């Protein structure tokens, strides 16, 4: 090879390897749930790349004293991360305090707590993240010494009606939450979000009520948790067509995404789009659920939104199926079939009203699904929400055979998830990776908790805590996936506010979507398919942390 060519060859080798340096995260030595453990929890750390059998210590992080010693498990080859993994189990150690794990080669884990309130701050920050997503009002918070804020209400001109053919070219579509790292508002994604948040309220009301979220007074007389959801339902009501037909706009966005600017400076025109049947069904389900849950706090509102729900449910029958077509739009699609959305809507209409017509629809649709319960579900697949409400309903008239089939399916699904979590060194129950999978990882806490209600077994709660451990640092990156919380959290989420506000640290409390394989997550702002934030994933996180709050 000529010297020149050889030089070029070496240079290109170097250049080729440069992107690798940025992308191959350094493999940590010892990883652990960096938020910590309740005294009686199962407690494990994962030691990476060791033989097994060596001694490890739990050391008091304040005074350096060894408080517990144990032996590492045998090494287990983990194919998806291509590493030997050993478990350091210190469940027998139950004393509150701040600690770290030290291996016999001197390598250390991050610090973590054992205590009675370990999840409280994480829960509060994750739920307040919804408030910080509010559109149509200025928001602010102080976190870790930084002040995060918008200086004025954003998107006050929501929204134009050009695509609806209404007489006026504008009507009120302000409020709600931004969807994600972008500022759009999408009805279908609100569906799974609001549904999962309401489930958290129904299952963990007592614990949630004991936490002060310090929200502005936008829903007088409502408990804090529900106050935040009402900000969204107030907005969603505006997504129903003004013509009284009950059809619901699929989304309200610009025609194309904005750049990385603050929301209050985003003045591109935003439009209500045409309706879809999935959005209309989700709307009916959300409003029916809200009418029932909000009833004790505001009777008038509860009645009004139940009428809105009825109207949209009727629209499904009158107008039939309609997929959303993007047309002029290149913002989020959230295009999805409506079968699962209608299952959920029918059940919620029945639970809210007790009327036979809805029960008939609900049972016919619940029973004819090819998969009674989904393990792996998100915005495109919300039938689980209907199945859960049906099973927990105290109303009479349920079909016992269907009920038993659904229960059996729920328990079978949760047993599989618990097995997955307990046999995965990192505690993850989902065995797939894709855009937004961290949201599903969290949301599976709901599948597990439902089984725990139906057939109580400690393994479900252990699996839920193990999932929380995975999300908060017990993973191959040794990093928390939630901004501002836990060990070495994401610094560069795909979030327009975080990218545009001039503060290094991102807005706090948000879970990022995660890798598309076990090892390819990167903390880079441009990587929206791995490092964005979104309300549907966040609702999963809030459910998971609510379940963890319950000890
Ligand atoms: O920022 C957008 C993000 O919120 C979406 O999830 C993603 C996929 O729809 O698209 C992002 O926007 C990108 C656009 O699609 C292409 N140009 C670059 C944009 C990111 O800055
Ligand atoms: O979460 C959505 C994911 O399941 C899809 O594969 C992806 C592409 O359509 O879109 C994701 O949702 C994005 C939405 O389209 C726009 N706002 C940001 C959402 C999160 O990335
Ligand atoms: Zn806004």
Short mmCIF file of N, CA, C and O and ligand atoms in Angstrom, two decimals, residues 180-182 257-258 260 330-332 435 494 496 526 528 532, ligand 1:
data_model
loop_
_atom_site.label_atom_id
_atom_site.label_comp_id
_atom_site.label_asym_id
_atom_site.label_seq_id
_atom_site.Cartn_x
_atom_site.Cartn_y
_atom_site.Cartn_z
N UNK A 180 -45.41 15.62 24.53
CA UNK A 180 -44.13 14.93 24.62
C UNK A 180 -43.02 15.97 24.60
O UNK A 180 -43.16 17.02 25.22
N UNK A 181 -41.95 15.68 23.86
CA UNK A 181 -40.92 16.68 23.64
C UNK A 181 -41.38 17.71 22.63
O UNK A 181 -40.77 18.75 22.44
N UNK A 182 -42.48 17.41 21.92
CA UNK A 182 -43.09 18.38 21.02
C UNK A 182 -44.33 18.96 21.72
O UNK A 182 -44.76 18.46 22.75
N UNK A 257 -43.62 20.01 12.85
CA UNK A 257 -43.04 20.27 14.17
C UNK A 257 -42.28 21.58 14.18
O UNK A 257 -41.65 21.96 13.18
N UNK A 258 -42.29 22.26 15.32
CA UNK A 258 -41.47 23.46 15.48
C UNK A 258 -40.03 23.05 15.77
O UNK A 258 -39.75 21.87 16.01
N UNK A 260 -36.46 23.72 18.23
CA UNK A 260 -36.29 23.68 19.68
C UNK A 260 -36.40 25.08 20.27
O UNK A 260 -35.41 25.76 20.49
N UNK A 330 -47.49 16.71 9.30
CA UNK A 330 -46.37 15.77 9.50
C UNK A 330 -46.05 15.64 10.98
O UNK A 330 -44.99 15.12 11.34
N UNK A 331 -46.93 16.12 11.84
CA UNK A 331 -46.74 15.90 13.28
C UNK A 331 -47.17 14.48 13.63
O UNK A 331 -47.52 13.70 12.75
N UNK A 332 -47.17 14.13 14.93
CA UNK A 332 -47.42 12.74 15.34
C UNK A 332 -48.68 12.15 14.72
O UNK A 332 -49.69 12.85 14.57
N UNK A 435 -39.44 1.66 20.24
CA UNK A 435 -39.70 3.09 20.51
C UNK A 435 -40.68 3.22 21.69
O UNK A 435 -41.82 2.74 21.60
N UNK A 494 -35.01 14.45 24.39
CA UNK A 494 -35.61 15.15 23.26
C UNK A 494 -36.83 15.88 23.80
O UNK A 494 -37.95 15.36 23.78
N UNK A 496 -38.25 19.96 23.92
CA UNK A 496 -37.97 21.30 23.42
C UNK A 496 -37.66 22.30 24.54
O UNK A 496 -36.77 23.12 24.41
N UNK A 526 -30.97 14.60 19.86
CA UNK A 526 -31.50 14.37 18.51
C UNK A 526 -32.18 13.01 18.36
O UNK A 526 -32.91 12.79 17.39
N UNK A 528 -34.80 11.18 18.89
CA UNK A 528 -36.16 11.22 19.45
C UNK A 528 -36.78 9.84 19.62
O UNK A 528 -37.66 9.65 20.43
N UNK A 532 -36.81 10.62 23.73
CA UNK A 532 -37.86 11.61 23.94
C UNK A 532 -38.61 11.31 25.24
O UNK A 532 -38.37 10.29 25.90
O1 LIG B 1 -39.35 16.50 17.58
C1 LIG B 1 -40.18 15.53 16.94
C2 LIG B 1 -40.56 14.48 17.95
O2 LIG B 1 -41.33 15.04 18.98
C3 LIG B 1 -41.29 13.35 17.25
O3 LIG B 1 -41.49 12.27 18.15
C4 LIG B 1 -40.47 12.86 16.07
C5 LIG B 1 -41.18 11.75 15.30
O4 LIG B 1 -42.40 12.14 14.82
O5 LIG B 1 -40.18 13.91 15.17
C6 LIG B 1 -39.43 14.94 15.79
O6 LIG B 1 -39.26 15.95 14.87
C7 LIG B 1 -38.25 15.73 13.92
C8 LIG B 1 -38.89 15.60 12.55
O7 LIG B 1 -39.71 14.48 12.48
C9 LIG B 1 -37.84 15.58 11.48
N1 LIG B 1 -36.98 16.73 11.59
C10 LIG B 1 -36.31 16.83 12.88
C11 LIG B 1 -37.30 16.90 14.01
C12 LIG B 1 -36.59 16.89 15.36
O8 LIG B 1 -35.89 18.01 15.60
#
